[in-house]
mmCIF file of C-alpha atoms in Angstrom:
data_model
loop_
_atom_site.group_PDB
_atom_site.id
_atom_site.type_symbol
_atom_site.label_atom_id
_atom_site.label_comp_id
_atom_site.label_asym_id
_atom_site.label_seq_id
_atom_site.Cartn_x
_atom_site.Cartn_y
_atom_site.Cartn_z
ATOM 1 C CA MET A 1369 24.847 -55.491 4.737
ATOM 2 C CA ASN A 1370 21.954 -54.038 2.812
ATOM 3 C CA ALA A 1371 18.579 -53.342 4.362
ATOM 4 C CA LEU A 1372 16.952 -56.379 2.908
ATOM 5 C CA ALA A 1373 19.664 -58.873 3.992
ATOM 6 C CA ALA A 1374 19.627 -57.396 7.470
ATOM 7 C CA THR A 1375 15.776 -57.426 7.738
ATOM 8 C CA ASN A 1376 15.684 -61.002 6.502
ATOM 9 C CA ARG A 1377 18.343 -62.050 9.002
ATOM 10 C CA ASN A 1378 16.439 -60.449 11.903
ATOM 11 C CA PHE A 1379 13.245 -62.166 10.753
ATOM 12 C CA ARG A 1380 14.910 -65.525 10.440
ATOM 13 C CA GLN A 1381 16.369 -65.210 13.928
ATOM 14 C CA ALA A 1382 12.975 -64.365 15.334
ATOM 15 C CA ALA A 1383 11.398 -67.312 13.422
ATOM 16 C CA ARG A 1384 13.988 -69.559 15.013
ATOM 17 C CA ILE A 1385 13.347 -68.281 18.465
ATOM 18 C CA LEU A 1386 9.550 -68.764 17.947
ATOM 19 C CA GLY A 1387 10.063 -72.213 16.519
ATOM 20 C CA LEU A 1388 8.024 -71.473 13.386
ATOM 21 C CA ASP A 1389 7.255 -74.102 10.804
ATOM 22 C CA SER A 1390 9.709 -73.777 7.904
ATOM 23 C CA LYS A 1391 6.887 -73.613 5.292
ATOM 24 C CA LEU A 1392 5.132 -70.811 7.345
ATOM 25 C CA GLU A 1393 8.456 -69.022 7.691
ATOM 26 C CA ARG A 1394 8.959 -69.063 3.921
ATOM 27 C CA SER A 1395 5.414 -67.979 3.271
ATOM 28 C CA LEU A 1396 5.879 -64.950 5.591
ATOM 29 C CA LEU A 1397 9.099 -63.826 3.984
ATOM 30 C CA ILE A 1398 7.719 -63.722 0.337
ATOM 31 C CA PRO A 1399 5.879 -60.560 -0.531
ATOM 32 C CA PHE A 1400 2.200 -60.736 -1.569
ATOM 33 C CA ARG A 1401 2.773 -58.649 -4.596
ATOM 34 C CA GLU A 1402 5.544 -56.632 -6.230
ATOM 35 C CA ILE A 1403 4.580 -53.805 -8.679
ATOM 36 C CA LYS A 1404 7.040 -52.019 -11.001
ATOM 37 C CA VAL A 1405 5.721 -49.409 -13.354
ATOM 38 C CA GLU A 1406 7.082 -46.888 -15.813
ATOM 39 C CA CYS A 1407 6.022 -43.243 -15.324
ATOM 40 C CA THR A 1408 6.652 -41.035 -18.376
ATOM 41 C CA ILE A 1409 5.826 -37.311 -18.029
ATOM 42 C CA PRO A 1410 6.350 -34.120 -20.012
ATOM 43 C CA LYS A 1411 8.754 -31.796 -18.245
ATOM 44 C CA ASP A 1412 8.039 -28.163 -18.125
ATOM 45 C CA ASP A 1413 10.247 -27.562 -21.256
ATOM 46 C CA GLY A 1414 8.177 -29.983 -23.221
ATOM 47 C CA THR A 1415 10.822 -32.959 -23.201
ATOM 48 C CA LEU A 1416 9.609 -36.327 -22.089
ATOM 49 C CA VAL A 1417 11.337 -38.162 -19.173
ATOM 50 C CA SER A 1418 10.701 -41.615 -17.744
ATOM 51 C CA TYR A 1419 10.978 -42.769 -14.023
ATOM 52 C CA VAL A 1420 10.452 -46.163 -12.528
ATOM 53 C CA GLY A 1421 7.995 -46.566 -9.795
ATOM 54 C CA PHE A 1422 7.608 -49.460 -7.331
ATOM 55 C CA ARG A 1423 4.992 -50.653 -4.798
ATOM 56 C CA VAL A 1424 5.701 -53.832 -2.743
ATOM 57 C CA GLN A 1425 2.752 -55.209 -0.832
ATOM 58 C CA HIS A 1426 4.252 -57.511 1.585
ATOM 59 C CA ASP A 1427 1.540 -59.057 3.813
ATOM 60 C CA ASN A 1428 -2.173 -58.511 4.553
ATOM 61 C CA ALA A 1429 -2.905 -61.218 7.173
ATOM 62 C CA ARG A 1430 -3.702 -58.638 9.843
ATOM 63 C CA GLY A 1431 -5.540 -56.026 7.664
ATOM 64 C CA PRO A 1432 -4.974 -53.669 4.698
ATOM 65 C CA MET A 1433 -1.323 -53.127 3.707
ATOM 66 C CA LYS A 1434 0.136 -49.851 4.798
ATOM 67 C CA GLY A 1435 3.317 -47.969 3.919
ATOM 68 C CA GLY A 1436 4.988 -44.758 2.735
ATOM 69 C CA ILE A 1437 5.875 -43.665 -0.767
ATOM 70 C CA ARG A 1438 9.360 -42.205 -1.141
ATOM 71 C CA TYR A 1439 10.811 -40.117 -3.920
ATOM 72 C CA HIS A 1440 14.655 -40.702 -3.780
ATOM 73 C CA PRO A 1441 17.303 -41.365 -6.445
ATOM 74 C CA GLU A 1442 18.358 -44.586 -4.640
ATOM 75 C CA VAL A 1443 14.960 -46.221 -4.629
ATOM 76 C CA ASP A 1444 15.199 -49.805 -5.862
ATOM 77 C CA LEU A 1445 13.233 -53.003 -5.483
ATOM 78 C CA ASP A 1446 15.506 -54.398 -2.733
ATOM 79 C CA GLU A 1447 15.120 -51.291 -0.584
ATOM 80 C CA VAL A 1448 11.346 -51.118 -1.079
ATOM 81 C CA ASN A 1449 11.073 -54.856 -0.256
ATOM 82 C CA ALA A 1450 13.071 -54.474 3.027
ATOM 83 C CA LEU A 1451 10.866 -51.497 4.108
ATOM 84 C CA ALA A 1452 7.627 -53.182 3.156
ATOM 85 C CA GLN A 1453 8.600 -56.289 5.210
ATOM 86 C CA LEU A 1454 9.618 -53.835 8.136
ATOM 87 C CA MET A 1455 6.226 -52.239 7.853
ATOM 88 C CA THR A 1456 4.517 -55.690 8.366
ATOM 89 C CA TRP A 1457 6.382 -56.253 11.651
ATOM 90 C CA LYS A 1458 6.040 -52.665 12.681
ATOM 91 C CA THR A 1459 2.220 -52.584 12.425
ATOM 92 C CA ALA A 1460 2.094 -55.839 14.284
ATOM 93 C CA VAL A 1461 4.496 -54.544 17.160
ATOM 94 C CA ALA A 1462 2.202 -51.358 17.427
ATOM 95 C CA ASP A 1463 -0.874 -53.760 17.430
ATOM 96 C CA ILE A 1464 -2.750 -51.781 14.771
ATOM 97 C CA PRO A 1465 -4.800 -53.764 12.182
ATOM 98 C CA TYR A 1466 -2.559 -53.372 9.106
ATOM 99 C CA GLY A 1467 -0.116 -55.311 7.025
ATOM 100 C CA GLY A 1468 3.002 -53.904 5.449
ATOM 101 C CA ALA A 1469 3.736 -52.147 2.086
ATOM 102 C CA LYS A 1470 6.181 -49.637 0.670
ATOM 103 C CA GLY A 1471 6.528 -47.727 -2.476
ATOM 104 C CA GLY A 1472 8.805 -45.266 -4.263
ATOM 105 C CA ILE A 1473 9.904 -43.605 -7.396
ATOM 106 C CA GLY A 1474 13.620 -43.317 -8.388
ATOM 107 C CA CYS A 1475 13.898 -39.529 -8.826
ATOM 108 C CA VAL A 1476 15.496 -36.492 -7.481
ATOM 109 C CA PRO A 1477 12.521 -34.404 -6.113
ATOM 110 C CA LYS A 1478 14.562 -31.251 -5.807
ATOM 111 C CA GLU A 1479 15.322 -31.250 -9.567
ATOM 112 C CA LEU A 1480 11.647 -31.302 -10.387
ATOM 113 C CA SER A 1481 9.316 -28.362 -10.386
ATOM 114 C CA LEU A 1482 6.024 -28.517 -8.384
ATOM 115 C CA SER A 1483 4.059 -29.024 -11.590
ATOM 116 C CA GLU A 1484 6.457 -31.880 -12.714
ATOM 117 C CA LEU A 1485 6.096 -33.524 -9.294
ATOM 118 C CA GLU A 1486 2.291 -33.302 -9.600
ATOM 119 C CA ARG A 1487 2.241 -34.901 -13.036
ATOM 120 C CA LEU A 1488 4.742 -37.729 -11.808
ATOM 121 C CA THR A 1489 2.464 -38.383 -8.771
ATOM 122 C CA ARG A 1490 -0.666 -38.546 -10.859
ATOM 123 C CA VAL A 1491 0.913 -40.857 -13.540
ATOM 124 C CA PHE A 1492 2.062 -43.162 -10.756
ATOM 125 C CA THR A 1493 -1.369 -43.254 -9.226
ATOM 126 C CA GLN A 1494 -2.990 -43.997 -12.576
ATOM 127 C CA LYS A 1495 -0.631 -47.006 -12.846
ATOM 128 C CA ILE A 1496 -1.486 -48.371 -9.407
ATOM 129 C CA HIS A 1497 -5.019 -47.122 -8.535
ATOM 130 C CA ASP A 1498 -6.598 -50.522 -8.967
ATOM 131 C CA LEU A 1499 -4.148 -52.170 -6.610
ATOM 132 C CA ILE A 1500 -4.439 -49.773 -3.709
ATOM 133 C CA GLY A 1501 -7.597 -48.865 -1.787
ATOM 134 C CA ILE A 1502 -9.129 -48.271 1.702
ATOM 135 C CA ASN A 1503 -9.353 -51.914 2.482
ATOM 136 C CA THR A 1504 -6.454 -53.033 0.310
ATOM 137 C CA ASP A 1505 -3.357 -50.874 0.522
ATOM 138 C CA VAL A 1506 -3.174 -47.373 2.180
ATOM 139 C CA PRO A 1507 -0.074 -45.296 1.154
ATOM 140 C CA ALA A 1508 1.425 -42.449 3.251
ATOM 141 C CA PRO A 1509 4.161 -39.935 2.881
ATOM 142 C CA ASP A 1510 7.888 -40.834 3.225
ATOM 143 C CA MET A 1511 11.256 -39.398 2.341
ATOM 144 C CA GLY A 1512 10.820 -36.866 -0.393
ATOM 145 C CA THR A 1513 7.059 -36.885 -0.276
ATOM 146 C CA ASN A 1514 4.548 -34.863 1.923
ATOM 147 C CA ALA A 1515 0.964 -33.957 2.611
ATOM 148 C CA GLN A 1516 0.716 -32.269 -0.868
ATOM 149 C CA THR A 1517 1.823 -35.496 -2.580
ATOM 150 C CA MET A 1518 -0.969 -37.371 -0.717
ATOM 151 C CA ALA A 1519 -3.455 -34.750 -1.778
ATOM 152 C CA TRP A 1520 -2.661 -35.425 -5.472
ATOM 153 C CA ILE A 1521 -2.867 -39.250 -4.997
ATOM 154 C CA LEU A 1522 -6.250 -38.840 -3.290
ATOM 155 C CA ASP A 1523 -7.464 -36.545 -6.076
ATOM 156 C CA GLU A 1524 -6.252 -38.787 -8.841
ATOM 157 C CA TYR A 1525 -7.590 -41.993 -7.109
ATOM 158 C CA SER A 1526 -10.999 -40.437 -6.422
ATOM 159 C CA LYS A 1527 -11.443 -39.834 -10.271
ATOM 160 C CA PHE A 1528 -11.536 -43.584 -10.618
ATOM 161 C CA HIS A 1529 -13.250 -44.634 -7.459
ATOM 162 C CA GLY A 1530 -15.222 -41.644 -6.016
ATOM 163 C CA HIS A 1531 -14.261 -39.468 -3.082
ATOM 164 C CA SER A 1532 -12.059 -41.689 -0.866
ATOM 165 C CA PRO A 1533 -10.320 -39.799 1.865
ATOM 166 C CA ALA A 1534 -9.193 -42.989 3.689
ATOM 167 C CA VAL A 1535 -7.166 -44.175 0.639
ATOM 168 C CA VAL A 1536 -4.037 -42.282 1.817
ATOM 169 C CA THR A 1537 -2.952 -40.881 5.171
ATOM 170 C CA GLY A 1538 -0.737 -37.976 6.001
ATOM 171 C CA LYS A 1539 -2.985 -35.715 4.023
ATOM 172 C CA PRO A 1540 -3.529 -31.947 4.609
ATOM 173 C CA VAL A 1541 -5.975 -31.370 7.440
ATOM 174 C CA ASP A 1542 -8.318 -29.574 4.908
ATOM 175 C CA LEU A 1543 -8.709 -32.806 3.010
ATOM 176 C CA GLY A 1544 -9.322 -35.112 5.995
ATOM 177 C CA GLY A 1545 -5.806 -35.317 7.468
ATOM 178 C CA SER A 1546 -5.558 -35.847 11.189
ATOM 179 C CA LEU A 1547 -4.415 -33.276 13.660
ATOM 180 C CA GLY A 1548 -1.137 -34.396 15.205
ATOM 181 C CA ARG A 1549 0.018 -36.375 12.127
ATOM 182 C CA GLU A 1550 2.918 -33.995 11.302
ATOM 183 C CA SER A 1551 4.534 -34.492 14.782
ATOM 184 C CA ALA A 1552 3.434 -38.090 15.159
ATOM 185 C CA THR A 1553 6.692 -39.998 14.363
ATOM 186 C CA GLY A 1554 8.834 -37.613 16.419
ATOM 187 C CA ARG A 1555 6.353 -37.640 19.280
ATOM 188 C CA GLY A 1556 6.136 -41.458 19.120
ATOM 189 C CA VAL A 1557 9.971 -41.526 19.300
ATOM 190 C CA VAL A 1558 9.912 -39.407 22.489
ATOM 191 C CA TYR A 1559 7.197 -41.579 24.054
ATOM 192 C CA ALA A 1560 9.270 -44.670 23.179
ATOM 193 C CA ALA A 1561 12.373 -43.209 24.746
ATOM 194 C CA GLU A 1562 10.475 -42.255 27.832
ATOM 195 C CA ALA A 1563 9.155 -45.880 28.203
ATOM 196 C CA LEU A 1564 12.721 -47.235 27.848
ATOM 197 C CA LEU A 1565 14.325 -44.728 30.241
ATOM 198 C CA ASN A 1566 11.617 -44.979 32.921
ATOM 199 C CA GLU A 1567 12.163 -48.737 32.919
ATOM 200 C CA GLN A 1568 15.861 -47.981 33.518
ATOM 201 C CA GLY A 1569 14.924 -45.526 36.362
ATOM 202 C CA LYS A 1570 15.902 -42.524 34.244
ATOM 203 C CA GLN A 1571 14.088 -39.338 32.986
ATOM 204 C CA ILE A 1572 14.524 -37.334 29.842
ATOM 205 C CA LYS A 1573 14.942 -34.099 31.785
ATOM 206 C CA ASP A 1574 18.143 -35.506 33.390
ATOM 207 C CA LEU A 1575 19.938 -36.646 30.278
ATOM 208 C CA THR A 1576 21.853 -35.341 27.259
ATOM 209 C CA PHE A 1577 20.855 -36.114 23.647
ATOM 210 C CA ALA A 1578 22.447 -36.091 20.122
ATOM 211 C CA ILE A 1579 20.105 -36.118 17.116
ATOM 212 C CA GLN A 1580 21.209 -37.049 13.689
ATOM 213 C CA GLY A 1581 18.845 -35.722 11.012
ATOM 214 C CA PHE A 1582 16.814 -32.441 11.390
ATOM 215 C CA GLY A 1583 14.016 -33.060 8.985
ATOM 216 C CA ASN A 1584 10.476 -33.612 10.141
ATOM 217 C CA VAL A 1585 11.270 -36.384 12.692
ATOM 218 C CA GLY A 1586 14.486 -35.038 14.017
ATOM 219 C CA SER A 1587 13.205 -31.481 14.487
ATOM 220 C CA TRP A 1588 10.122 -32.691 16.350
ATOM 221 C CA VAL A 1589 12.223 -34.953 18.500
ATOM 222 C CA ALA A 1590 14.532 -32.081 19.380
ATOM 223 C CA LYS A 1591 11.600 -29.704 20.107
ATOM 224 C CA LEU A 1592 9.780 -32.126 22.384
ATOM 225 C CA ILE A 1593 12.884 -33.220 24.282
ATOM 226 C CA HIS A 1594 13.747 -29.546 24.796
ATOM 227 C CA GLU A 1595 10.157 -28.889 26.102
ATOM 228 C CA ILE A 1596 10.419 -31.783 28.536
ATOM 229 C CA GLY A 1597 13.670 -30.410 29.886
ATOM 230 C CA GLY A 1598 16.153 -32.680 28.198
ATOM 231 C CA LYS A 1599 19.418 -31.276 27.001
ATOM 232 C CA VAL A 1600 20.112 -31.601 23.202
ATOM 233 C CA VAL A 1601 23.846 -31.228 22.941
ATOM 234 C CA ALA A 1602 24.357 -31.818 19.247
ATOM 235 C CA VAL A 1603 22.239 -31.916 16.006
ATOM 236 C CA SER A 1604 23.249 -32.665 12.374
ATOM 237 C CA ASP A 1605 21.693 -32.874 8.903
ATOM 238 C CA ILE A 1606 23.005 -32.872 5.323
ATOM 239 C CA THR A 1607 23.825 -29.193 5.707
ATOM 240 C CA GLY A 1608 26.173 -29.469 8.676
ATOM 241 C CA ALA A 1609 26.294 -30.084 12.373
ATOM 242 C CA VAL A 1610 26.294 -27.959 15.582
ATOM 243 C CA LYS A 1611 27.021 -28.788 19.223
ATOM 244 C CA ASN A 1612 26.784 -27.074 22.646
ATOM 245 C CA GLN A 1613 27.580 -29.136 25.691
ATOM 246 C CA ASN A 1614 25.403 -26.850 27.760
ATOM 247 C CA GLY A 1615 22.402 -27.651 25.471
ATOM 248 C CA LEU A 1616 21.410 -26.129 22.155
ATOM 249 C CA ASP A 1617 18.519 -23.451 22.181
ATOM 250 C CA ILE A 1618 16.199 -25.700 20.041
ATOM 251 C CA PRO A 1619 13.512 -23.001 19.281
ATOM 252 C CA ALA A 1620 16.276 -20.615 18.141
ATOM 253 C CA LEU A 1621 17.901 -23.348 16.076
ATOM 254 C CA LEU A 1622 14.584 -24.211 14.371
ATOM 255 C CA SER A 1623 14.084 -20.567 13.500
ATOM 256 C CA HIS A 1624 17.645 -20.316 12.142
ATOM 257 C CA LYS A 1625 17.126 -23.478 10.012
ATOM 258 C CA GLU A 1626 13.813 -22.087 8.610
ATOM 259 C CA ALA A 1627 15.392 -18.733 7.802
ATOM 260 C CA THR A 1628 18.716 -19.967 6.260
ATOM 261 C CA GLY A 1629 17.850 -23.578 5.237
ATOM 262 C CA LYS A 1630 21.016 -24.863 7.003
ATOM 263 C CA LEU A 1631 22.462 -25.639 10.490
ATOM 264 C CA ASN A 1632 25.773 -23.973 9.906
ATOM 265 C CA ASP A 1633 26.342 -20.337 11.095
ATOM 266 C CA PHE A 1634 24.069 -20.876 14.069
ATOM 267 C CA GLY A 1635 25.341 -18.526 16.786
ATOM 268 C CA GLY A 1636 24.314 -20.763 19.730
ATOM 269 C CA GLY A 1637 26.781 -23.534 19.187
ATOM 270 C CA ASP A 1638 30.037 -24.685 17.635
ATOM 271 C CA VAL A 1639 30.308 -26.272 14.228
ATOM 272 C CA MET A 1640 31.282 -29.990 14.100
ATOM 273 C CA SER A 1641 31.650 -32.540 11.342
ATOM 274 C CA THR A 1642 28.492 -34.513 10.588
ATOM 275 C CA ASP A 1643 30.351 -37.840 10.953
ATOM 276 C CA GLU A 1644 31.337 -36.782 14.493
ATOM 277 C CA LEU A 1645 27.795 -36.519 15.696
ATOM 278 C CA LEU A 1646 27.242 -40.354 15.850
ATOM 279 C CA THR A 1647 30.265 -40.636 18.264
ATOM 280 C CA HIS A 1648 29.478 -37.444 20.223
ATOM 281 C CA ASP A 1649 29.556 -37.542 24.028
ATOM 282 C CA CYS A 1650 25.864 -37.974 25.121
ATOM 283 C CA ASP A 1651 23.489 -40.184 27.038
ATOM 284 C CA VAL A 1652 21.078 -40.932 24.197
ATOM 285 C CA LEU A 1653 21.797 -41.005 20.439
ATOM 286 C CA ILE A 1654 18.816 -40.707 18.165
ATOM 287 C CA PRO A 1655 19.527 -41.378 14.420
ATOM 288 C CA CYS A 1656 16.750 -39.857 12.393
ATOM 289 C CA ALA A 1657 18.147 -39.903 8.934
ATOM 290 C CA LEU A 1658 19.083 -42.735 6.494
ATOM 291 C CA GLY A 1659 19.804 -46.406 7.153
ATOM 292 C CA GLY A 1660 23.252 -48.020 7.804
ATOM 293 C CA VAL A 1661 24.749 -44.987 9.566
ATOM 294 C CA LEU A 1662 25.977 -47.061 12.491
ATOM 295 C CA ASN A 1663 28.479 -49.745 11.135
ATOM 296 C CA ARG A 1664 31.481 -51.732 12.156
ATOM 297 C CA GLU A 1665 33.747 -48.591 11.383
ATOM 298 C CA ASN A 1666 32.120 -46.268 13.950
ATOM 299 C CA ALA A 1667 30.205 -48.567 16.393
ATOM 300 C CA ASP A 1668 33.184 -48.971 18.698
ATOM 301 C CA HIS A 1669 33.419 -45.183 19.058
ATOM 302 C CA VAL A 1670 29.801 -44.538 20.098
ATOM 303 C CA LYS A 1671 29.690 -42.957 23.511
ATOM 304 C CA ALA A 1672 25.881 -42.968 24.122
ATOM 305 C CA LYS A 1673 24.391 -45.438 26.572
ATOM 306 C CA PHE A 1674 21.158 -45.613 24.678
ATOM 307 C CA ILE A 1675 20.221 -45.540 20.975
ATOM 308 C CA VAL A 1676 16.744 -44.830 19.942
ATOM 309 C CA GLU A 1677 16.228 -45.779 16.201
ATOM 310 C CA ALA A 1678 14.102 -42.997 14.745
ATOM 311 C CA ALA A 1679 15.224 -43.859 11.155
ATOM 312 C CA ASN A 1680 14.619 -47.184 9.477
ATOM 313 C CA HIS A 1681 17.542 -49.621 9.714
ATOM 314 C CA PRO A 1682 20.212 -47.141 11.051
ATOM 315 C CA THR A 1683 22.233 -49.815 12.743
ATOM 316 C CA ASP A 1684 23.543 -52.591 10.677
ATOM 317 C CA PRO A 1685 24.018 -56.115 12.228
ATOM 318 C CA ASP A 1686 27.831 -55.791 12.718
ATOM 319 C CA ALA A 1687 27.312 -52.543 14.680
ATOM 320 C CA ASP A 1688 24.449 -54.221 16.590
ATOM 321 C CA GLU A 1689 26.878 -56.943 17.915
ATOM 322 C CA ILE A 1690 29.626 -54.320 18.826
ATOM 323 C CA LEU A 1691 27.166 -52.078 20.556
ATOM 324 C CA SER A 1692 25.422 -54.986 22.483
ATOM 325 C CA LYS A 1693 28.902 -56.095 23.792
ATOM 326 C CA LYS A 1694 29.527 -52.576 25.001
ATOM 327 C CA GLY A 1695 26.276 -52.688 26.906
ATOM 328 C CA VAL A 1696 24.497 -50.022 24.726
ATOM 329 C CA LEU A 1697 20.725 -50.441 24.822
ATOM 330 C CA ILE A 1698 19.182 -50.108 21.368
ATOM 331 C CA LEU A 1699 15.560 -49.399 21.013
ATOM 332 C CA PRO A 1700 14.724 -50.871 17.532
ATOM 333 C CA ASP A 1701 13.211 -48.944 14.656
ATOM 334 C CA ILE A 1702 10.151 -51.287 14.174
ATOM 335 C CA TYR A 1703 9.080 -50.029 17.605
ATOM 336 C CA ALA A 1704 10.670 -46.733 18.133
ATOM 337 C CA ASN A 1705 9.464 -44.997 14.946
ATOM 338 C CA ALA A 1706 5.940 -46.609 14.941
ATOM 339 C CA GLY A 1707 4.353 -43.328 15.996
ATOM 340 C CA GLY A 1708 3.821 -42.213 12.362
ATOM 341 C CA VAL A 1709 1.904 -45.327 11.249
ATOM 342 C CA THR A 1710 -0.033 -45.356 14.472
ATOM 343 C CA VAL A 1711 -1.408 -41.854 13.913
ATOM 344 C CA SER A 1712 -1.973 -42.793 10.264
ATOM 345 C CA TYR A 1713 -4.147 -45.559 11.609
ATOM 346 C CA PHE A 1714 -6.026 -42.980 13.668
ATOM 347 C CA GLU A 1715 -6.467 -40.748 10.504
ATOM 348 C CA TRP A 1716 -7.830 -43.822 8.615
ATOM 349 C CA VAL A 1717 -10.314 -44.512 11.380
ATOM 350 C CA GLN A 1718 -11.371 -40.914 11.487
ATOM 351 C CA ASN A 1719 -11.873 -40.884 7.695
ATOM 352 C CA ILE A 1720 -13.930 -44.148 7.685
ATOM 353 C CA GLN A 1721 -16.052 -42.785 10.684
ATOM 354 C CA GLY A 1722 -16.369 -39.281 9.138
ATOM 355 C CA PHE A 1723 -15.651 -37.930 12.593
ATOM 356 C CA MET A 1724 -12.430 -36.113 13.448
ATOM 357 C CA TRP A 1725 -10.542 -36.047 16.673
ATOM 358 C CA GLU A 1726 -9.105 -33.236 18.787
ATOM 359 C CA GLU A 1727 -5.235 -33.104 18.698
ATOM 360 C CA GLU A 1728 -5.137 -33.831 22.483
ATOM 361 C CA LYS A 1729 -7.060 -37.053 21.857
ATOM 362 C CA VAL A 1730 -4.620 -38.076 19.072
ATOM 363 C CA ASN A 1731 -1.610 -37.463 21.253
ATOM 364 C CA ARG A 1732 -3.148 -39.209 24.230
ATOM 365 C CA GLU A 1733 -4.006 -42.323 22.191
ATOM 366 C CA LEU A 1734 -0.505 -42.354 20.536
ATOM 367 C CA LYS A 1735 1.121 -42.389 24.060
ATOM 368 C CA LYS A 1736 -1.259 -45.258 25.168
ATOM 369 C CA TYR A 1737 -0.323 -47.364 22.093
ATOM 370 C CA MET A 1738 3.496 -46.656 22.403
ATOM 371 C CA THR A 1739 3.537 -47.394 26.114
ATOM 372 C CA LYS A 1740 1.520 -50.597 25.739
ATOM 373 C CA ALA A 1741 3.739 -51.819 22.864
ATOM 374 C CA PHE A 1742 6.835 -51.332 24.998
ATOM 375 C CA GLY A 1743 5.291 -53.427 27.759
ATOM 376 C CA ASN A 1744 4.520 -56.217 25.232
ATOM 377 C CA LEU A 1745 7.962 -55.994 23.669
ATOM 378 C CA LYS A 1746 9.610 -56.218 27.170
ATOM 379 C CA SER A 1747 7.572 -59.332 27.991
ATOM 380 C CA MET A 1748 8.786 -61.045 24.828
ATOM 381 C CA CYS A 1749 12.432 -60.198 25.859
ATOM 382 C CA GLN A 1750 11.777 -61.819 29.210
ATOM 383 C CA THR A 1751 10.007 -64.887 27.666
ATOM 384 C CA HIS A 1752 12.743 -65.535 25.082
ATOM 385 C CA SER A 1753 15.723 -64.118 26.991
ATOM 386 C CA CYS A 1754 16.630 -61.819 24.073
ATOM 387 C CA ASN A 1755 17.586 -58.228 23.533
ATOM 388 C CA LEU A 1756 15.143 -55.333 22.610
ATOM 389 C CA ARG A 1757 15.506 -55.852 18.722
ATOM 390 C CA MET A 1758 14.643 -59.532 18.963
ATOM 391 C CA GLY A 1759 11.931 -58.822 21.507
ATOM 392 C CA ALA A 1760 10.256 -56.490 18.878
ATOM 393 C CA PHE A 1761 10.820 -58.888 16.054
ATOM 394 C CA THR A 1762 9.406 -61.808 17.959
ATOM 395 C CA LEU A 1763 6.343 -59.823 19.001
ATOM 396 C CA GLY A 1764 5.692 -58.661 15.454
ATOM 397 C CA VAL A 1765 6.418 -61.948 13.695
ATOM 398 C CA ASN A 1766 4.413 -63.945 16.273
ATOM 399 C CA ARG A 1767 1.325 -61.786 15.697
ATOM 400 C CA VAL A 1768 1.488 -62.080 11.920
ATOM 401 C CA ALA A 1769 2.191 -65.857 12.057
ATOM 402 C CA ARG A 1770 -0.835 -66.362 14.354
ATOM 403 C CA ALA A 1771 -3.077 -64.285 12.113
ATOM 404 C CA THR A 1772 -1.923 -66.172 9.058
ATOM 405 C CA GLN A 1773 -2.488 -69.532 10.673
ATOM 406 C CA LEU A 1774 -5.962 -68.566 11.979
ATOM 407 C CA ARG A 1775 -7.010 -67.497 8.440
ATOM 408 C CA GLY A 1776 -6.016 -70.972 7.177
ATOM 409 C CA TRP A 1777 -2.998 -70.268 4.973
ATOM 410 C CA GLU A 1778 -2.508 -73.904 3.839
ATOM 411 C CA ALA A 1779 -6.141 -74.345 2.665
#
């Protein structure tokens, strides 16, 4: 099942549990605005090439729309739609005053030079600058984009609207980015895992972890778990996978990855197949890569007792059912990976105030938001006798529905 179908299915189930009016349900599902633009740029050799860019603005009942921009060859309108909708529920679950949006350009960033990426980003910004803004829609980095991409968007946007640091988040610190933003998604995942495990009477330091994906999120999750005393027994990314049942030396693995660009050939562990990681023997599995990695083919072989969804939509609905029957507790993406957007909110607040926070304050506030959100999620589970995913969806959908009704959506 693709991401949009799965997201819609979860939304409809939450709407049924909440007893939403059918007209309101339909209204919440339809995106506020879909934007599709052509971005033509000269390549370094002088030839012209065109790319298609998207921005889906899903809902603004609770505040400006918020969501990343990804550069990836598989970016299409369906995927961007699903991710925009997920952002609406995610910001509501985290209880930050945003709606949901998402954007992307169908390209292969590795095949473009830095100057080509800059030209592409600037052309995309020129096409959408009048539809984004501090109080309208605030983009952020996502797969294939980074702080530098946000710096280009800020600069291009400011040519039209004056200096506007709050128009994007995830910027370099020198341009008004927040301290703690780089580690925020990974740190939020760890705070979320702590909240779940504490509720189960367990602690990170006593458990084993397998982490799929070793980019920004996965590497921070591994680093922080290692620092707390948890045992990371397996790690994988597109370059390969390594395991060590006594626990991998994460600082050494990070240095090896930085030096060689891959996980293979690491002396402190044994090579394994990347597919094997999802079914590796561990207490907690943390998928931090692409969506749909847990499916009906492999779900039955998962040995982990807990799954913390650091990626967007890593578990498809078939796998969800199989894993639930096995008694696996799944902490859903719309809560577990909300650390990034929460610290993006802190960055936006700092930019608007013109007053920057210490990193310690950023991390302290993030822990407060993640812990409070888990408590709210659990109370929805108890109220509606549902699992953690439906607890998160009912929490998010209920907040957006209430805001929509209070604003007078039928007027």
